[in-house]
Coordinates of C-alpha atoms and ligand atoms in Angstrom, one line a residue:
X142 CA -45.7 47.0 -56.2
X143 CA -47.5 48.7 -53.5
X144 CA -45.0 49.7 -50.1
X145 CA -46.4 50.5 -46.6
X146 CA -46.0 49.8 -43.6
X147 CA -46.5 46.4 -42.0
X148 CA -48.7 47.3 -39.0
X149 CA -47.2 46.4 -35.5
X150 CA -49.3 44.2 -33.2
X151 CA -49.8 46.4 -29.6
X152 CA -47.5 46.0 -27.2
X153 CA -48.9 44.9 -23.5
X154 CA -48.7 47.5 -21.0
X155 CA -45.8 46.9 -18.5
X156 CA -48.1 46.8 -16.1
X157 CA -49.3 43.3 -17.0
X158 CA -46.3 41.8 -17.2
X159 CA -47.3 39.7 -13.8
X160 CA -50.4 38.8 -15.4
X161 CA -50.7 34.8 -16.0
X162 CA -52.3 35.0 -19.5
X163 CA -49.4 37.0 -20.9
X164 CA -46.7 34.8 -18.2
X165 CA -48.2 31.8 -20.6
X166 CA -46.4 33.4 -23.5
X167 CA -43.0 32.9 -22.1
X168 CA -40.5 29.5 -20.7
X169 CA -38.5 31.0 -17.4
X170 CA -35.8 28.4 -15.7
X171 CA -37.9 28.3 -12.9
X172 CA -41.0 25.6 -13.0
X173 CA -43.4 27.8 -14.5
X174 CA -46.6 26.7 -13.1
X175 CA -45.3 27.5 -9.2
X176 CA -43.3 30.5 -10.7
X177 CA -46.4 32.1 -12.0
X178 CA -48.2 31.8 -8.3
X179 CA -46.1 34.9 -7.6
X180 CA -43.6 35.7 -10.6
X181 CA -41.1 37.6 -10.4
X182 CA -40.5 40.1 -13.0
X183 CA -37.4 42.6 -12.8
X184 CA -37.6 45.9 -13.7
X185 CA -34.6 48.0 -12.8
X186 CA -31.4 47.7 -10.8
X187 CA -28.6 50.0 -9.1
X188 CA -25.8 49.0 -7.4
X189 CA -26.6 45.8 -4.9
X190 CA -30.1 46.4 -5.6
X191 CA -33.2 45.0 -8.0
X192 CA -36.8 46.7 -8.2
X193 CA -39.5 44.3 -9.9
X194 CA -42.5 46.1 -11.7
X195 CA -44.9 46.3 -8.9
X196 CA -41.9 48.5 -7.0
X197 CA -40.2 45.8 -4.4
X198 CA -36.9 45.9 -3.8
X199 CA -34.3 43.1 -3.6
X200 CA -30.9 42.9 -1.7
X201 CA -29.0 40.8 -4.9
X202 CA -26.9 38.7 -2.5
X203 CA -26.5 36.3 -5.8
X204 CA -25.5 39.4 -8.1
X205 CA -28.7 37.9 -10.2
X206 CA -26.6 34.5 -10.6
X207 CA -22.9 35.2 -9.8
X208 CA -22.7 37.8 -12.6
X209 CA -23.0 41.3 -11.5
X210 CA -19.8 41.7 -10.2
X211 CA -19.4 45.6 -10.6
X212 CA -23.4 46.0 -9.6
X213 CA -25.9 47.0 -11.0
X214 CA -26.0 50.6 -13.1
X215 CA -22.1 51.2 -13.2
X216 CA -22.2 54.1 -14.8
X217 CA -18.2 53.2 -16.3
X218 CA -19.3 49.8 -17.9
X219 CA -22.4 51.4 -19.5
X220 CA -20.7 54.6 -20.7
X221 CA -18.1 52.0 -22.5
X222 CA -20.6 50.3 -24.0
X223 CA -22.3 53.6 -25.2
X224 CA -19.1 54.4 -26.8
X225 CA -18.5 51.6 -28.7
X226 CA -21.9 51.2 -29.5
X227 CA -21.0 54.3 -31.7
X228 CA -18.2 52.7 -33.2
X229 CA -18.6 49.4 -34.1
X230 CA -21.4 46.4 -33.2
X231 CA -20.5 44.0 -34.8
X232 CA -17.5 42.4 -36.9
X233 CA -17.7 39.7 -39.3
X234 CA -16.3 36.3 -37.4
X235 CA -15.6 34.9 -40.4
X236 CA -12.8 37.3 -41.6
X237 CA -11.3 38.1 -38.2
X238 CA -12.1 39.9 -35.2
X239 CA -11.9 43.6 -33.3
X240 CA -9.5 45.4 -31.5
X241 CA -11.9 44.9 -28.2
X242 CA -11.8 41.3 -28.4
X243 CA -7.6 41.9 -29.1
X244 CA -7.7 44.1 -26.1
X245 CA -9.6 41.7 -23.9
X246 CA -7.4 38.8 -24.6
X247 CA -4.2 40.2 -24.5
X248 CA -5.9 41.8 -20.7
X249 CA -6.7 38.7 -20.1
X250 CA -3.3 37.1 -20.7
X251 CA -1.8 39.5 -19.0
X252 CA -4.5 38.7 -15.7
X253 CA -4.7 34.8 -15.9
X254 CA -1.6 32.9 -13.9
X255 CA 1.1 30.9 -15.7
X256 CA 1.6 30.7 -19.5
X257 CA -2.4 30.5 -19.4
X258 CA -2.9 33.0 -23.1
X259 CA -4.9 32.4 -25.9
X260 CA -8.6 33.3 -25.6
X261 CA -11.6 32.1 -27.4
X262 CA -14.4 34.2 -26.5
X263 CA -18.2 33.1 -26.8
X264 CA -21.4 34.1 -25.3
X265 CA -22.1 32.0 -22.4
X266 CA -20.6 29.8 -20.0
X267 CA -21.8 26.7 -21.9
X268 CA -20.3 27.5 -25.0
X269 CA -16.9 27.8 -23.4
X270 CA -17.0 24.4 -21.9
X271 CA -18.3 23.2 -25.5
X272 CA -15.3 24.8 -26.8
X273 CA -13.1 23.6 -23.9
X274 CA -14.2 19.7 -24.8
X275 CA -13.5 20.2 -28.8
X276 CA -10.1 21.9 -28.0
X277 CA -9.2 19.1 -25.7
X278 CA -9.6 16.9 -27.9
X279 CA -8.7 18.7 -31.5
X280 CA -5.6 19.1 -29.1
X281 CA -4.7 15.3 -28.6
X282 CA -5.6 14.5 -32.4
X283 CA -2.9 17.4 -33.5
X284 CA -0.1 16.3 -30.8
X285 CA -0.2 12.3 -32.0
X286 CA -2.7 11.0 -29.4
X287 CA -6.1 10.7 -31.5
X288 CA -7.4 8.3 -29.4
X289 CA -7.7 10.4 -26.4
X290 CA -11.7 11.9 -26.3
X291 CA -13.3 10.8 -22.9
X292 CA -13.8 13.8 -20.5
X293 CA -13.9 12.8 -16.6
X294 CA -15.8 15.3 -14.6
X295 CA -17.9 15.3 -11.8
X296 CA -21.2 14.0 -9.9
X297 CA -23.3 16.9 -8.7
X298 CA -21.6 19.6 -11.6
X299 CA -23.1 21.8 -13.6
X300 CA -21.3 22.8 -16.9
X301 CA -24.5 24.2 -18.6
X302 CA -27.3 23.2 -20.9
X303 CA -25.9 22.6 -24.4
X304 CA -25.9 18.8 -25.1
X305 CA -21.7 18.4 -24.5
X306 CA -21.9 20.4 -21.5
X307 CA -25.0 18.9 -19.8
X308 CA -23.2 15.5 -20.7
X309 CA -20.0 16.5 -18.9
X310 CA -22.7 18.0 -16.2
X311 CA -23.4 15.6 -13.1
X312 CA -26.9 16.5 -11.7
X313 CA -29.2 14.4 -13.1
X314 CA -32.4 16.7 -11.8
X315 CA -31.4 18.5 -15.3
X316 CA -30.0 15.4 -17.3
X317 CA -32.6 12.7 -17.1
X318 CA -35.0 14.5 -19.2
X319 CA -32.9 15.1 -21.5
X320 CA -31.1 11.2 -21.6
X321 CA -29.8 10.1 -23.5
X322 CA -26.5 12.0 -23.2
X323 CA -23.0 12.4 -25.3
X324 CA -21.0 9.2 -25.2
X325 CA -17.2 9.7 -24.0
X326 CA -18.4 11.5 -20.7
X327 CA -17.1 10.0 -17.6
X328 CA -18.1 11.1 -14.0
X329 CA -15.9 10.8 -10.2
X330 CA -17.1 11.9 -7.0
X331 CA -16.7 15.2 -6.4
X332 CA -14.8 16.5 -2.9
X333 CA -18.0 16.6 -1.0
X334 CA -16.1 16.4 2.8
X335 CA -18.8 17.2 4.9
X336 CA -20.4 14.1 3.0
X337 CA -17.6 11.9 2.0
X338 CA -18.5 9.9 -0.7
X339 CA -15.4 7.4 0.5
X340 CA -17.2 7.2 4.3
X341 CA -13.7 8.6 5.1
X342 CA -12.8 12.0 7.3
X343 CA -10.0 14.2 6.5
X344 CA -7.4 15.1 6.7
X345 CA -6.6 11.1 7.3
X346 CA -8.5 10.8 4.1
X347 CA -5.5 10.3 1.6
X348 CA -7.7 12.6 -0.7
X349 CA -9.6 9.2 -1.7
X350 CA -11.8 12.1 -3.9
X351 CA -8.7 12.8 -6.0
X352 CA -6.2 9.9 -6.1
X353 CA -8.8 7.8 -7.3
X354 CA -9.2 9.3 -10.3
X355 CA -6.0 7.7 -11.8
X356 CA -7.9 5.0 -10.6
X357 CA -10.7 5.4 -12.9
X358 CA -8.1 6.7 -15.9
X359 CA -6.0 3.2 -15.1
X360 CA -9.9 1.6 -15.8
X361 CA -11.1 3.2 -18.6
X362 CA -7.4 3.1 -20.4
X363 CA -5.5 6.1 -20.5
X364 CA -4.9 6.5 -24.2
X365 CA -8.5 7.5 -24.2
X366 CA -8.7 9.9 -21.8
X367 CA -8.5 13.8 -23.3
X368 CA -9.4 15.6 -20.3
X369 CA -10.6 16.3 -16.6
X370 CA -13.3 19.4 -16.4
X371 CA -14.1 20.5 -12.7
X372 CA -14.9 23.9 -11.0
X373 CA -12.5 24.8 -8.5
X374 CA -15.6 24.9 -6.1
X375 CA -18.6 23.2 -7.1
X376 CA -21.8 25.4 -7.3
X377 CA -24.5 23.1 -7.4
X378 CA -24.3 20.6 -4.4
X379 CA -23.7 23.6 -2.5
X380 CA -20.8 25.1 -3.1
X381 CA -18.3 21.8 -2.7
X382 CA -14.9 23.4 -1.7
X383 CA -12.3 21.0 -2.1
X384 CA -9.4 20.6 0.1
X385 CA -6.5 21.9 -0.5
X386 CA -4.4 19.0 -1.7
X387 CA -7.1 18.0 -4.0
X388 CA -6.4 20.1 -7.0
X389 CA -2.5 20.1 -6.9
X390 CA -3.4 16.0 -6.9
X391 CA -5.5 16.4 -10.1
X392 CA -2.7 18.8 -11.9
X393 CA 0.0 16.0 -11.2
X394 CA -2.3 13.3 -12.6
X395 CA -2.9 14.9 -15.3
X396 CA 0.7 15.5 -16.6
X397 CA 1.5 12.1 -15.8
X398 CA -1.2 11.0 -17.8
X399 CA -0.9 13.9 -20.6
X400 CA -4.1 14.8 -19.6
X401 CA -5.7 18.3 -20.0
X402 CA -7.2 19.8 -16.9
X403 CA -9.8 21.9 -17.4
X404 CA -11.1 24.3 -14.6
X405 CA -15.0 26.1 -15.2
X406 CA -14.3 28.9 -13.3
X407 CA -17.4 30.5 -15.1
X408 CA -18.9 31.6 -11.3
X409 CA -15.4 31.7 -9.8
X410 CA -13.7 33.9 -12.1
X411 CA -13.0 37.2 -12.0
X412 CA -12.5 37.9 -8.1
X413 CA -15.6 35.9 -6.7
X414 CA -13.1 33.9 -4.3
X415 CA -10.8 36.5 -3.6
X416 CA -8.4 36.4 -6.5
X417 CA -9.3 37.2 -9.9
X418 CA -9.0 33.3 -10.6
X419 CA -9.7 31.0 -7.8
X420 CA -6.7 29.1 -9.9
X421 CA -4.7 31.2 -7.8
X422 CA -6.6 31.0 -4.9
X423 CA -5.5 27.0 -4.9
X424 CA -2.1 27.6 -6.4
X425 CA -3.1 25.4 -9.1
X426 CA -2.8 26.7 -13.2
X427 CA -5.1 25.0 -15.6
X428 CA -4.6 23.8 -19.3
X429 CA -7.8 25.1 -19.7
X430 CA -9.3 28.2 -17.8
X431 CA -13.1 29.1 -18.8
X432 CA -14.6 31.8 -17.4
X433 CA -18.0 34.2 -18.3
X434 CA -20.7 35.0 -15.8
X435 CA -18.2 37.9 -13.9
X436 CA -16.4 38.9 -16.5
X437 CA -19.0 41.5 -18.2
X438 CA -20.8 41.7 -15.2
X439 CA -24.3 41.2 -16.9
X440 CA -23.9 44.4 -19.2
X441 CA -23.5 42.4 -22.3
X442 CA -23.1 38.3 -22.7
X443 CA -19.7 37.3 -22.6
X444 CA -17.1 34.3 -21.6
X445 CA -14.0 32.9 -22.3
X446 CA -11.5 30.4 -22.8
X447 CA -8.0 30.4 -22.2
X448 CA -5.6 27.8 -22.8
X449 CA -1.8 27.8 -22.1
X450 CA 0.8 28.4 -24.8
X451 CA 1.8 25.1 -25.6
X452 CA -1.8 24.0 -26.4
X453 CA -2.2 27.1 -28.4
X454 CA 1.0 26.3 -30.3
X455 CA -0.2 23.1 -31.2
X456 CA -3.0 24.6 -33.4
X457 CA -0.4 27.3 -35.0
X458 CA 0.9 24.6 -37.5
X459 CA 0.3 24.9 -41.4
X460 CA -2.1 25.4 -43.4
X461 CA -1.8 21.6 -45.6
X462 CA -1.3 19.9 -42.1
X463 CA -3.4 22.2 -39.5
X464 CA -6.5 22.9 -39.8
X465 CA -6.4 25.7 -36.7
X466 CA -8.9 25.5 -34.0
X467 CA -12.1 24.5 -35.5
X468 CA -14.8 26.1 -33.2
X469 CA -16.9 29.2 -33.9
X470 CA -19.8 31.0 -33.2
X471 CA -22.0 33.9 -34.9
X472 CA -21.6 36.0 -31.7
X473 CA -17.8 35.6 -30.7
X474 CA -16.0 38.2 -29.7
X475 CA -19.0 40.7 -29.8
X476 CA -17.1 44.5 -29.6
X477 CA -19.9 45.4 -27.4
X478 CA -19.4 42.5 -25.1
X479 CA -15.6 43.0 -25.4
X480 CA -16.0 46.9 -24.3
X481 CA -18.3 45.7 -21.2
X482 CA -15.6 43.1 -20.3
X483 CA -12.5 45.7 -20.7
X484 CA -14.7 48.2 -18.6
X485 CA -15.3 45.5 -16.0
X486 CA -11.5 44.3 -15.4
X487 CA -10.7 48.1 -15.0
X488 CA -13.1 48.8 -13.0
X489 CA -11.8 45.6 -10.2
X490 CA -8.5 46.4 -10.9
X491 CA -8.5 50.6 -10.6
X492 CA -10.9 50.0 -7.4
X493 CA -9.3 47.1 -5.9
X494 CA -12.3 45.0 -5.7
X495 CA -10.6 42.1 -5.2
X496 CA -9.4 43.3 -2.1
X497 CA -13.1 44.2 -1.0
X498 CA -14.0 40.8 -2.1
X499 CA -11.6 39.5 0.5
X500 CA -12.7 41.7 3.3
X501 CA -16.2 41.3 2.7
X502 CA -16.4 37.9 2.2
X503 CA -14.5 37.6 5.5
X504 CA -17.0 39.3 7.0
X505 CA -19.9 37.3 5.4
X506 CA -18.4 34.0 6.3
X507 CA -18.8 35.9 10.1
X508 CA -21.8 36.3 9.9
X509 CA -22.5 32.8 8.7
X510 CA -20.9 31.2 11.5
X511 CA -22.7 33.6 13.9
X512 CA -25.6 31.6 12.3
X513 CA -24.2 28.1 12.8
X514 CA -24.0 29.1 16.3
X515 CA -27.7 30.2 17.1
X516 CA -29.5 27.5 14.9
X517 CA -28.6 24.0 15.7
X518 CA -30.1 22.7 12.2
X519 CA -26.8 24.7 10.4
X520 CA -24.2 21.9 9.7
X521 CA -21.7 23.4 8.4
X522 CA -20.8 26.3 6.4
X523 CA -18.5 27.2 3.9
X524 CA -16.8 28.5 0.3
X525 CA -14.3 31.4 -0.1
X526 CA -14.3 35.1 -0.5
X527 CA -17.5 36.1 -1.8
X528 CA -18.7 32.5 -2.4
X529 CA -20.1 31.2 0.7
X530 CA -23.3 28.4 1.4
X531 CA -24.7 27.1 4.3
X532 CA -26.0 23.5 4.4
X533 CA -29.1 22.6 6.8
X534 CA -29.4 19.1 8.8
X535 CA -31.9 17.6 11.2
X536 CA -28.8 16.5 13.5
X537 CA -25.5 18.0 13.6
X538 CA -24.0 14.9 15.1
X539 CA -25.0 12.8 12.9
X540 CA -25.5 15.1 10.0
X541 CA -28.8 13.6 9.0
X542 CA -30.4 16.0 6.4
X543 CA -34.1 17.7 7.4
X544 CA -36.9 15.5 5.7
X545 CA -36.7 16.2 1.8
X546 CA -40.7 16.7 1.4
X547 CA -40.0 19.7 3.8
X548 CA -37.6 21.4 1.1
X549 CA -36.3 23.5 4.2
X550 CA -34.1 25.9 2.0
X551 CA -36.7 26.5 -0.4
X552 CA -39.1 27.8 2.2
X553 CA -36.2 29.6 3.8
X554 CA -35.2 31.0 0.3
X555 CA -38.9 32.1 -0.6
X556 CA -39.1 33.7 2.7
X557 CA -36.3 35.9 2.1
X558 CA -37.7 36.8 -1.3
X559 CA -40.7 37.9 0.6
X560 CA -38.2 39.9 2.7
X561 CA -36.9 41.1 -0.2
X562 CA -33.6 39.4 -0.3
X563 CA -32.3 37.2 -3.4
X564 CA -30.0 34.1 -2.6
X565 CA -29.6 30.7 -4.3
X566 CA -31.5 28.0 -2.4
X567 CA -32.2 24.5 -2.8
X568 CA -33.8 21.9 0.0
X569 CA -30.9 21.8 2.1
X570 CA -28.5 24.3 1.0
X571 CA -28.3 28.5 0.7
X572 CA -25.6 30.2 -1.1
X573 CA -24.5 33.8 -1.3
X574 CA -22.8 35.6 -4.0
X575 CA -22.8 39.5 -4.2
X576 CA -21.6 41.6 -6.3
X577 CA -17.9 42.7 -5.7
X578 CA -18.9 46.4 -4.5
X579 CA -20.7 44.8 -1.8
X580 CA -20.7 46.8 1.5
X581 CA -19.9 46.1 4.7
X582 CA -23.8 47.5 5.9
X583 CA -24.9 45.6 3.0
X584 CA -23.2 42.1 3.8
X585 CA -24.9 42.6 7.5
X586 CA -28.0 43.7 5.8
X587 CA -28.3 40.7 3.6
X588 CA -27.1 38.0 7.1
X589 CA -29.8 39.8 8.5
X590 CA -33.0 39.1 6.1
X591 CA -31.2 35.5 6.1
X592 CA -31.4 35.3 9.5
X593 CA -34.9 36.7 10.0
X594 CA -36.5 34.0 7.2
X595 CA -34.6 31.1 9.1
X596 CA -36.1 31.8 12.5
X597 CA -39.4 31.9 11.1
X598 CA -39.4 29.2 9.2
X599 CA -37.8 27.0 11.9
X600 CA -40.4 27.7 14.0
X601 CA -43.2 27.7 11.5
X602 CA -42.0 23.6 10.3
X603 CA -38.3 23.5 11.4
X604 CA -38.7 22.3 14.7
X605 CA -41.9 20.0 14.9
X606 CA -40.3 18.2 11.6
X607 CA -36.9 18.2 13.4
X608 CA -37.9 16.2 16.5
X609 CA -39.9 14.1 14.8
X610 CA -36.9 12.7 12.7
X611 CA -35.4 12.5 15.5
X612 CA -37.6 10.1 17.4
X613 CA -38.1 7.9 13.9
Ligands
LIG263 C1 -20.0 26.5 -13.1 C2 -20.9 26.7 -14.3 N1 -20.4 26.3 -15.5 C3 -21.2 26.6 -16.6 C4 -22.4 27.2 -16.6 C5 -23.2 27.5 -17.8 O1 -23.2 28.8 -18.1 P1 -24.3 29.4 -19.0 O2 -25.6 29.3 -18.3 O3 -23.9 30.9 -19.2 O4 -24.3 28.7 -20.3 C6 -22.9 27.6 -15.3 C7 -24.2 28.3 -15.3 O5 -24.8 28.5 -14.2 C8 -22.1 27.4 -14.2 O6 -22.5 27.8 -13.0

């Protein structure tokens, strides 16, 4: 037998990593054919900062999509990882685990509020919410309910891209093409007040959004009803922040209805609102907390769920009877992942960036109303701590939206990225979310490019588009 080498095929230069031929090669999230009109390809990063390979910079007010929460190029998080790549990469899921991923949960325990304690870790936010439906319902078949499977969530969600959670999702730009979905997934209106679904205005509402969920339980027969699985504050719809009764409403449903209620706190974990669960932020505890994005900060994938202790008891049972919780994946509990997300939660904790969260998300929510007050097509703004949106309408009064063939936000977005700024936008919504570390000069910085792109796009389509809807 002859040995040798296998000969590599040549690399391309980085320097043609913009070039369409070689874009061809590769599926982004964004629509390829407009994102390869002028791609963006990231090259380095530091602190609140990205550099793409022709040498533009970018403000990150979206800390890339809610997961930089210590910033780019923390030099603690990526001397962890250094370490325990050293050590230990990988451990075999099949025989146990490591003591990072012991570490990380018990830290975790220890973090999350009530009797919220057992962790299953995974990679991504969708594999979480997988693992929150099959414990939800592995749950009910252990405790003497077996007939309880359906999962109500929400129009407008997103609970990521694997089958179960894009059937639990509610925004059918991502689900039609993918139809048909999961059976057992049922969806409510979500707390959209500035839209009420119900036609009604709070606060003499009676939370219509929440109490008619028992509603829909009472129709589709309780004793097959395993879960609800919502985000404390919807992301997609632009950022829908409930009011405040409308989560304690849900908890109390769901005990009377031994229900499990599931929160995706994948973007508002780990001190995005304020608090390192927005759980606390509502005063409401969860059967089921799931969180990722924040939690390694982007150095390594990571997420997590945590259930309380009585759900975790129910899967402690023998051997003969109890088959544990049956749920895995190749990469769970990655050391490396586990070191980023110990270095991570030290890092918030030791620096107080919760705290800094707090105050700077104070002062971005300023700066958004300074906004609302010098553009009339600003309806309303809102979110909490370092989760904030602001959602575009042709007429405040009647909060008719700007023509969708317009796609207002997604000029308004693209002209920031021109200005160097990166935020989510969609047609009639923009949302921030920077890192934790923000500054005070950078928050201003970032309400600044925002403010900048708005003007000029109001009054390069804005305005002629505006009156016109308004005389139709
Ligand atoms: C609220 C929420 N849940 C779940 C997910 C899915 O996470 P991932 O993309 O890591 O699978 C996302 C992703 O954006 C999300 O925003």
């Amino acid at each position: 037998m002859t040995t040798g080498t296998i000969p590599l095929p040549g690399l391309i230069e980085e320097a043609q990593t913009t070039e369409e031929n070689f874009l061809r090669q590769i599926f982004v999230r964004d629509q390829m054919a407009e994102w390869s009109k002028q791609p963006i390809v990231m090259a380095r990063a530091d602190g609140v900062y990205y550099w793409d390979v022709t040498g533009k910079r970018y403000l990150d007010a979206i800390s890339g999509i809610y997961v930089v929460s210590v910033g780019h190029n923390n030099r603690r998080i990526i001397e962890a990882i250094k370490k325990q790549l050293d050590v230990l990469t990988f451990s075999p899921p099949m025989h146990g685990t490591n003591p990072q991923a012991v570490q990380l949960a018990n830290l975790l325990a220890e973090l999350a509020p009530g009797d919220l304690s057992t962790v299953k870790f995974q990679c991504g936010g969708a594999e979480v919410v997988e693992a929150a439906i099959k414990l939800a319902r592995q749950y009910h078949k252990l405790t003497g309910s077996p007939g309880k499977y359906k999962i109500i969530s929400r129009y407008q969600s997103w609970h990521g891209s694997t089958l179960g959670a894009l059937s639990a999702s509610g925004l059918k730009s991502r689900k039609t093409v993918n139809e048909p979905m999961a059976p057992g997934f049922i969806h409510v209106f979500p707390p959209t007040c500035y839209r009420c679904p119900f036609g009604k205005t709070y606060p003499d509402c009676g939370i219509t959004c929440a109490t008619i969920v028992e509603d829909v339980i009472a129709m589709e027969d309780p004793s097959t009803v395993a879960a609800i699985l919502v985000e404390p504050i919807g992301h997609t719809g632009g950022v829908i922040d409930p009011p405040e009764e409308y989560l304690p409403i849900l908890r109390e449903i769901c005990d009377r209805q031994n229900i499990l209620l599931i929160f995706d706190e994948i973007i508002t974990g780990i001190g995005r609102t304020g608090r390192m669960f927005a759980a606390e932020t509502f005063g409401v505890t969860p059967d089921v907390l799931l969180t990722a994005k924040g939690l390694s900060g982007g150095y390594a994938p990571l997420s997590a769920m945590i259930c309380r202790r009585p759900i975790a008891l129910a899967f402690w049972g023998p051997i003969a009877t109890n088959p544990g919780f049956v749920e895995g994946h190749t990469f769970e509990g990655n050391p490396i992942s586990c070191a980023a997300g110990l270095a991570v939660l030290r890092e918030i904790l030791e620096r107080d960036l919760l705290a800094n969260a707090r105050e700077q998300g104070a002062r971005l929510r300023g700066g958004f109303e300074a906004l609302k007050r010098k553009y009339p097509f600003i309806g309303d703004v809102r979110g909490k701590g370092l989760f904030q949106a602001i959602e575009f309408v042709a007429d405040r009064s009647t909060k008719a939206r700007l023509p969708d063939p317009m796609a207002f936000g997604i000029q308004v977005g693209r002209r920031a990225l021109a200005h160097g700024l990166l935020c989510r936008f969609d047609p009639h919504w923009i949302a921030f979310g920077p890192p934790l570390v923000v500054t005070a000069e950078e928050v201003d910085s970032m309400v600044a490019i925002l403010d900048r792109s708005l003007g000029e796009i109001w009054d390069q389509i804005g305005r002629a588009a505006s009156s016109a809807s308004s005389q139709s």
